[in-house]
CSV table of C-alpha atoms in Angstrom, one decimal:
chain,number,residue,atom,x,y,z
P,1,THR,CA,-98.6,-168.9,-58.7
P,2,GLU,CA,-100.1,-172.8,-57.7
P,3,LEU,CA,-97.6,-174.6,-60.1
P,4,ALA,CA,-94.5,-172.4,-58.6
P,5,SER,CA,-95.9,-173.4,-55.0
P,6,ILE,CA,-96.3,-177.1,-56.2
P,7,THR,CA,-92.5,-177.4,-58.0
P,8,ALA,CA,-91.2,-175.7,-54.8
P,9,GLN,CA,-92.6,-178.1,-52.3
P,10,MET,CA,-90.9,-181.1,-54.4
P,11,GLY,CA,-87.6,-179.2,-54.2
P,12,ALA,CA,-87.5,-177.3,-57.7
P,13,ILE,CA,-86.1,-173.6,-57.7
P,14,HIS,CA,-88.7,-171.7,-59.6
P,15,LYS,CA,-87.5,-168.5,-61.2
P,16,LEU,CA,-88.9,-165.7,-62.8
P,17,ASP,CA,-86.6,-164.8,-65.4
P,18,LEU,CA,-85.1,-166.6,-67.9
P,19,THR,CA,-81.7,-167.2,-66.6
P,20,SER,CA,-79.0,-169.3,-68.1
P,21,ASP,CA,-79.0,-172.0,-65.6
P,22,VAL,CA,-82.6,-172.7,-66.0
P,23,THR,CA,-83.6,-176.4,-67.5
P,24,HIS,CA,-87.4,-176.3,-68.0
P,25,LEU,CA,-89.9,-174.3,-68.9
P,26,ILE,CA,-93.6,-174.9,-68.7
P,27,VAL,CA,-95.9,-173.6,-71.4
P,28,GLY,CA,-99.1,-172.3,-71.3
P,29,ASP,CA,-98.9,-169.9,-74.4
P,30,THR,CA,-96.5,-170.0,-77.0
P,31,ASP,CA,-97.1,-166.4,-78.5
P,32,THR,CA,-94.2,-165.0,-75.4
P,33,PRO,CA,-91.0,-163.8,-75.7
P,34,LYS,CA,-89.5,-166.7,-73.3
P,35,TYR,CA,-91.0,-169.3,-75.6
P,36,LYS,CA,-89.4,-167.8,-79.1
P,37,PHE,CA,-86.1,-167.0,-77.3
P,38,VAL,CA,-86.5,-170.6,-76.4
P,39,ALA,CA,-87.0,-171.4,-79.6
P,40,LYS,CA,-84.0,-170.0,-81.1
P,41,GLU,CA,-81.2,-169.4,-78.2
P,42,ARG,CA,-81.8,-172.6,-76.2
P,43,PRO,CA,-82.1,-175.9,-77.1
P,44,ASP,CA,-81.1,-177.0,-73.7
P,45,VAL,CA,-84.5,-176.0,-72.5
P,46,LYS,CA,-87.0,-178.4,-72.2
P,47,CYS,CA,-90.5,-176.9,-72.9
P,48,LEU,CA,-93.3,-178.9,-71.3
P,49,LEU,CA,-97.3,-179.4,-70.6
P,50,PRO,CA,-98.5,-177.9,-67.1
P,51,ALA,CA,-99.4,-181.5,-66.8
P,52,TRP,CA,-95.7,-182.3,-66.0
P,53,VAL,CA,-95.9,-181.0,-63.1
P,54,ASP,CA,-99.4,-182.7,-61.5
P,55,ALA,CA,-97.5,-185.7,-63.1
P,56,LEU,CA,-94.5,-185.6,-60.8
P,57,ARG,CA,-96.8,-184.3,-57.9
P,58,ALA,CA,-99.0,-187.3,-57.6
P,59,SER,CA,-95.8,-189.3,-57.8
P,60,TRP,CA,-94.3,-187.3,-55.0
P,61,VAL,CA,-97.6,-187.7,-53.0
P,62,GLU,CA,-97.4,-191.2,-53.1
P,63,ALA,CA,-93.5,-191.9,-52.4
P,64,LEU,CA,-93.3,-193.4,-55.5
P,65,GLU,CA,-89.6,-192.7,-57.5
P,66,PRO,CA,-90.7,-190.7,-60.7
P,67,ASP,CA,-89.2,-191.6,-63.7
P,68,LEU,CA,-88.4,-188.3,-65.0
P,69,PRO,CA,-87.4,-189.3,-68.6
P,70,ALA,CA,-90.5,-190.9,-69.0
P,71,LEU,CA,-92.6,-187.7,-68.3
P,72,GLU,CA,-90.8,-185.1,-70.0
P,73,ALA,CA,-91.2,-187.5,-72.6
P,74,GLN,CA,-95.0,-188.5,-72.1
P,75,TYR,CA,-95.5,-184.6,-71.5
P,76,LYS,CA,-93.4,-182.7,-74.0
P,77,LEU,CA,-95.1,-179.9,-75.7
P,78,PRO,CA,-96.1,-180.8,-79.3
P,79,ALA,CA,-94.0,-178.6,-81.8
P,80,LEU,CA,-97.4,-176.9,-83.3
P,81,HIS,CA,-99.0,-177.4,-80.0
P,82,ASN,CA,-102.9,-174.8,-79.8
P,83,LEU,CA,-102.0,-173.9,-83.8
P,84,ARG,CA,-104.6,-174.4,-86.5
P,85,ILE,CA,-103.2,-174.6,-89.7
P,86,CYS,CA,-104.6,-174.5,-93.1
P,87,VAL,CA,-102.9,-174.9,-96.7
P,88,THR,CA,-103.6,-173.2,-100.4
P,89,GLY,CA,-101.6,-173.8,-103.8
P,90,PHE,CA,-100.6,-177.4,-103.0
P,91,GLU,CA,-102.6,-179.2,-106.2
P,92,ASP,CA,-100.8,-183.0,-105.4
P,93,MET,CA,-103.3,-184.5,-103.3
P,94,ALA,CA,-100.7,-187.0,-101.9
P,95,TYR,CA,-98.3,-183.9,-100.5
P,96,ARG,CA,-101.7,-182.5,-98.9
P,97,LYS,CA,-102.3,-185.5,-96.8
P,98,ARG,CA,-99.1,-185.8,-95.9
P,99,LEU,CA,-99.0,-182.2,-94.7
P,100,GLU,CA,-102.5,-182.8,-93.1
P,101,ASP,CA,-100.7,-185.8,-90.9
P,102,ASP,CA,-97.4,-183.9,-90.2
P,103,VAL,CA,-100.1,-181.1,-88.5
P,104,ASN,CA,-102.4,-183.4,-86.8
P,105,SER,CA,-99.5,-185.7,-85.6
P,106,ASN,CA,-97.6,-182.6,-84.0
P,107,GLY,CA,-99.9,-180.9,-81.9
P,108,GLY,CA,-102.0,-179.2,-84.4
P,109,ASP,CA,-105.2,-179.0,-85.8
P,110,TYR,CA,-106.0,-179.0,-89.8
P,111,ARG,CA,-108.1,-177.2,-91.2
P,112,GLY,CA,-109.8,-177.7,-94.9
P,113,ASN,CA,-111.5,-174.7,-94.6
P,114,LEU,CA,-109.9,-171.1,-94.1
P,115,THR,CA,-111.8,-169.4,-91.4
P,116,LYS,CA,-110.9,-166.6,-88.9
P,117,ASP,CA,-109.8,-168.8,-86.3
P,118,VAL,CA,-107.0,-170.4,-88.3
P,119,THR,CA,-103.8,-169.2,-86.5
P,120,HIS,CA,-101.5,-170.0,-90.0
P,121,LEU,CA,-102.2,-170.3,-93.8
P,122,ILE,CA,-98.7,-172.0,-95.3
P,123,ALA,CA,-98.9,-171.1,-99.2
P,124,LYS,CA,-97.2,-172.2,-102.5
P,125,GLU,CA,-97.6,-169.1,-104.0
P,126,PRO,CA,-98.8,-165.5,-102.8
P,127,SER,CA,-102.0,-165.6,-104.7
P,128,GLY,CA,-105.1,-167.3,-104.2
P,129,ALA,CA,-108.6,-166.6,-102.5
P,130,LYS,CA,-107.5,-167.8,-99.1
P,131,TYR,CA,-104.3,-165.8,-99.3
P,132,LYS,CA,-106.2,-162.2,-100.1
P,133,TYR,CA,-108.1,-163.2,-96.8
P,134,ALA,CA,-105.3,-164.4,-94.8
P,135,ILE,CA,-104.2,-161.1,-95.1
P,136,ASP,CA,-107.7,-159.4,-94.2
P,137,TRP,CA,-107.8,-161.2,-91.3
P,138,ASN,CA,-104.0,-160.9,-90.4
P,139,ILE,CA,-103.6,-164.3,-90.7
P,140,LYS,CA,-99.9,-165.6,-90.1
P,141,ILE,CA,-98.9,-166.7,-93.8
P,142,VAL,CA,-95.7,-168.6,-93.9
P,143,SER,CA,-94.4,-171.2,-96.9
P,144,VAL,CA,-94.1,-174.8,-96.3
P,145,GLU,CA,-90.1,-174.5,-95.2
P,146,TRP,CA,-91.8,-173.0,-91.9
P,147,LEU,CA,-93.3,-176.3,-91.1
P,148,GLU,CA,-90.4,-178.7,-92.3
P,149,GLN,CA,-88.3,-176.7,-90.1
P,150,THR,CA,-90.5,-176.3,-87.2
P,151,LEU,CA,-91.0,-179.9,-87.2
P,152,GLU,CA,-87.4,-180.0,-87.3
P,153,ARG,CA,-86.6,-177.9,-84.1
P,154,GLY,CA,-89.8,-179.2,-82.3
P,155,MET,CA,-90.5,-175.2,-81.7
P,156,ILE,CA,-92.4,-173.1,-83.2
P,157,LEU,CA,-90.1,-171.0,-85.2
P,158,ASP,CA,-90.4,-166.9,-86.0
P,159,GLU,CA,-92.9,-166.7,-88.8
P,160,HIS,CA,-91.7,-163.0,-89.8
P,161,LEU,CA,-88.5,-165.4,-91.4
P,162,TYR,CA,-90.3,-167.6,-93.9
P,163,SER,CA,-92.0,-165.0,-95.5
P,164,LEU,CA,-93.2,-165.6,-99.5
P,165,SER,CA,-91.3,-162.6,-100.3
P,166,LEU,CA,-88.2,-164.3,-99.6
P,167,PRO,CA,-86.3,-166.4,-102.1
P,168,PRO,CA,-86.3,-170.0,-101.1
P,169,ALA,CA,-82.6,-170.1,-99.9
P,170,GLU,CA,-83.1,-166.9,-97.6
P,171,ARG,CA,-86.3,-168.3,-95.6
P,172,GLY,CA,-85.3,-169.5,-92.6
P,173,ARG,CA,-81.8,-168.1,-92.0
P,174,ASN,CA,-81.0,-167.5,-88.4
P,175,ALA,CA,-84.2,-169.0,-87.7
P,176,TRP,CA,-82.8,-171.0,-85.0
P,177,ILE,CA,-79.1,-171.7,-83.5
P,178,ARG,CA,-78.2,-175.1,-84.5
P,179,ARG,CA,-75.8,-176.7,-81.7
P,180,VAL,CA,-75.1,-179.5,-79.9
P,181,VAL,CA,-75.7,-179.8,-75.8
P,182,SER,CA,-72.9,-181.9,-74.5
P,183,THR,CA,-72.5,-182.4,-70.9
P,184,SER,CA,-68.8,-183.7,-71.1
P,185,SER,CA,-65.9,-181.7,-70.0
P,186,LEU,CA,-64.7,-179.6,-72.8
P,187,GLY,CA,-61.2,-180.2,-74.4
P,188,LYS,CA,-61.1,-183.5,-72.6
P,189,ARG,CA,-61.3,-186.7,-74.6
P,190,SER,CA,-62.3,-189.9,-72.9
P,191,PHE,CA,-59.7,-192.4,-72.4
P,192,ASP,CA,-61.9,-195.2,-74.3
P,193,ALA,CA,-62.2,-192.9,-77.5
P,194,ASP,CA,-58.1,-192.2,-77.5
P,195,PHE,CA,-57.0,-196.1,-76.6
P,196,ALA,CA,-59.4,-197.1,-79.8
P,197,ALA,CA,-58.4,-194.2,-81.6
P,198,ASN,CA,-54.1,-194.6,-81.1
P,199,GLY,CA,-53.9,-197.7,-79.0
P,200,PRO,CA,-52.2,-198.0,-75.3
P,201,ARG,CA,-50.1,-194.8,-75.2
P,202,LYS,CA,-46.7,-194.2,-72.5
P,203,LEU,CA,-47.6,-192.0,-70.1
P,204,ARG,CA,-45.0,-189.2,-70.2
P,205,ARG,CA,-43.2,-188.2,-66.7
P,206,VAL,CA,-41.7,-184.6,-67.3
P,207,ALA,CA,-40.7,-182.8,-64.3
P,208,SER,CA,-40.9,-185.6,-61.6
P,209,ALA,CA,-38.6,-187.5,-64.1
P,210,LYS,CA,-35.8,-184.9,-64.6
P,211,LEU,CA,-35.3,-184.1,-61.2
P,212,ASN,CA,-35.3,-187.9,-60.1
P,213,SER,CA,-32.1,-188.2,-62.7
P,214,GLN,CA,-30.3,-185.2,-61.7
P,215,SER,CA,-30.3,-186.4,-58.5
P,216,VAL,CA,-29.2,-189.5,-58.9
P,217,GLY,CA,-26.6,-188.2,-61.0
P,218,LEU,CA,-25.9,-185.5,-58.1
P,219,TRP,CA,-25.2,-188.4,-55.9
P,220,THR,CA,-23.3,-190.6,-58.0
P,221,ASP,CA,-20.5,-188.0,-59.0
P,222,ILE,CA,-20.3,-187.6,-55.2
P,223,VAL,CA,-20.1,-191.4,-54.0
P,224,SER,CA,-18.5,-193.0,-57.3
P,225,ALA,CA,-16.2,-190.1,-59.3
P,226,GLU,CA,-13.1,-191.1,-59.8
P,227,ILE,CA,-10.4,-189.4,-57.7
P,228,GLN,CA,-9.1,-187.0,-60.4
P,229,ALA,CA,-5.1,-186.9,-60.4
P,230,GLU,CA,-3.1,-183.8,-60.1
P,231,GLU,CA,0.8,-182.5,-60.6
P,232,PRO,CA,1.8,-181.5,-56.6
P,233,LYS,CA,1.9,-178.1,-56.0
P,234,HIS,CA,5.2,-176.8,-54.2
P,235,ASP,CA,5.0,-173.4,-52.3
P,236,GLN,CA,7.0,-172.0,-50.0
P,237,TRP,CA,5.5,-173.1,-47.1
P,238,SER,CA,5.8,-176.7,-47.6
P,239,GLU,CA,9.3,-176.2,-48.7
P,240,ARG,CA,10.3,-174.7,-45.6
P,241,LEU,CA,8.6,-177.6,-43.7
P,242,ALA,CA,10.4,-180.2,-45.4
P,243,PRO,CA,13.6,-178.5,-47.3
P,244,ASN,CA,15.7,-181.8,-48.1
P,245,ARG,CA,13.0,-183.9,-48.3
P,246,PRO,CA,13.3,-186.1,-52.0
P,247,ALA,CA,10.8,-185.7,-54.6
P,248,LEU,CA,7.9,-188.2,-54.9
P,249,GLN,CA,8.2,-190.1,-57.9
P,250,ARG,CA,4.8,-191.5,-59.3
P,251,GLY,CA,4.8,-195.1,-59.5
P,252,SER,CA,2.0,-197.5,-60.5
P,253,SER,CA,-0.4,-196.6,-57.6
P,254,LEU,CA,-3.5,-194.1,-58.4
P,255,PRO,CA,-2.2,-189.9,-57.2
P,256,VAL,CA,-4.3,-188.2,-55.3
P,257,LYS,CA,-5.4,-184.4,-54.9
P,258,SER,CA,-3.4,-182.7,-52.6
P,259,SER,CA,-5.6,-179.8,-50.8
P,260,GLY,CA,-2.9,-179.3,-47.7
P,261,PRO,CA,0.5,-179.5,-46.9
P,262,LEU,CA,2.3,-182.8,-46.4
P,263,THR,CA,3.1,-184.8,-43.6
P,264,GLU,CA,5.3,-187.3,-42.1
P,265,ARG,CA,2.0,-189.6,-44.0
P,266,SER,CA,0.4,-189.0,-47.0
P,267,SER,CA,-3.4,-189.0,-48.1
P,268,LEU,CA,-2.4,-191.6,-51.0
P,269,HIS,CA,-5.2,-194.3,-50.8
P,270,ALA,CA,-4.4,-197.6,-50.9
P,271,GLN,CA,-7.1,-200.3,-52.2
P,272,SER,CA,-6.8,-204.1,-52.9
P,273,SER,CA,-3.5,-203.8,-54.4
P,274,ALA,CA,-0.8,-203.2,-52.8
P,275,THR,CA,0.7,-199.3,-53.3
P,276,VAL,CA,4.2,-199.4,-54.8
P,277,ILE,CA,6.1,-195.5,-54.2
P,278,GLU,CA,9.1,-194.9,-56.4
P,279,SER,CA,11.7,-192.2,-54.5
P,280,ALA,CA,15.2,-191.2,-55.0
P,281,GLY,CA,15.7,-192.3,-51.0
P,282,PRO,CA,14.4,-194.9,-48.5
P,283,PRO,CA,10.3,-195.3,-48.8
P,284,LEU,CA,8.8,-192.6,-47.3
P,285,LEU,CA,5.2,-194.0,-46.9
P,286,ALA,CA,4.2,-197.0,-45.8
P,287,PRO,CA,0.7,-199.4,-47.3
P,288,PHE,CA,-1.9,-198.3,-44.8
P,289,PRO,CA,-4.2,-201.3,-43.3
P,290,GLU,CA,-7.4,-202.2,-45.2
P,291,SER,CA,-10.6,-200.9,-43.4
P,292,PRO,CA,-13.4,-202.6,-42.7
P,293,ARG,CA,-16.1,-201.9,-45.0
P,294,LYS,CA,-18.9,-199.9,-44.4
P,295,SER,CA,-22.1,-198.8,-46.3
P,296,GLY,CA,-22.1,-195.0,-46.7
P,297,ILE,CA,-21.7,-192.1,-49.3
P,298,PHE,CA,-18.1,-191.9,-48.4
P,299,ASP,CA,-17.3,-196.0,-48.9
P,300,GLY,CA,-13.9,-196.7,-49.3
P,301,LYS,CA,-12.7,-193.1,-49.1
P,302,ARG,CA,-9.8,-192.0,-46.8
P,303,ILE,CA,-10.5,-188.4,-45.4
P,304,CYS,CA,-7.1,-186.2,-43.7
P,305,LEU,CA,-8.0,-184.2,-41.0
P,306,TYR,CA,-6.6,-180.7,-40.6
P,307,GLY,CA,-7.1,-178.1,-38.1
P,308,PHE,CA,-9.7,-179.4,-35.9
P,309,ASN,CA,-9.1,-179.4,-32.2
P,310,GLU,CA,-9.5,-183.2,-30.7
P,311,LYS,CA,-12.9,-183.4,-29.6
P,312,LYS,CA,-14.2,-182.8,-33.3
P,313,VAL,CA,-11.2,-185.2,-34.8
P,314,CYS,CA,-12.9,-187.9,-32.7
P,315,THR,CA,-16.8,-187.2,-33.0
P,316,HIS,CA,-16.5,-187.7,-37.2
P,317,PRO,CA,-15.8,-191.0,-37.6
P,318,GLN,CA,-19.3,-192.0,-35.3
P,319,HIS,CA,-21.1,-190.4,-38.5
P,320,GLY,CA,-20.9,-193.7,-40.0
P,321,TRP,CA,-20.8,-192.3,-43.8
P,322,GLY,CA,-18.5,-195.2,-44.5
P,323,ALA,CA,-14.9,-193.3,-44.8
P,324,PHE,CA,-11.7,-193.9,-42.6
P,325,SER,CA,-10.2,-190.8,-40.9
P,326,GLN,CA,-6.5,-190.3,-41.8
P,327,PRO,CA,-4.8,-188.2,-38.6
């Protein structure tokens, strides 16, 4: 059609079917399945007059930036578009005047007399001359709730749900789905709303904080843990190595865990204070000179190397980990 061609030229996507991604419905006739479906199920779809397309095209041809919200409001399809409405049974003249104004101000045409071209008869009671003629002429007869809720929805609702045979409480039940159209992401709260409700909140670091604390704790244990004392263990090999060596007596020095046989030098660590070793005979060990302080993960530790060739023993100090190698 011509409207489809014009909208395509301006970059719109024309669809023959009313799919879920349709945003606008150009209405030429309200008595169609698409219009009725939108009236009941799709409050997100904007129903517009065909003149809306012409107004957009005029702005597009003149290379002007169209004001879409203003044009949509200007060419919005009136709720009672092309309807001719008559009323009957309402004795209150002020109320009748209000009904007349509501019809005329929302795109309808109020008729005082019932004629065959009237589309709807709003009746208070299922009686009277107009009511009987409306049945004979196949004019749609509705209750006043139909007018009220049609104006609320902004579109013509299903007339069968407003029959005078229904109790007033049942009229208009499920005539349309009342839901709020929201463009915000589901399940998320805005930062401003959350700040206003709860004030500033602390950020929770879960996985990263746990991993960081565990890593720090692990290296702390490796680098700065105190050397645990252990009773010296005697085995057959060490006894054969030094059968007449007097037993060491524990003094004021910090004992060291032994991981190999005793040699002429021990791996006892002499800190800033002098090490005192008590024995039954002459002293076996002398305090070692204090090594220069280095920065490393084994800073302040003395390591005894055993079972390595000369090349590996000479290479070890080059790593710069802060340890003092004891041959």
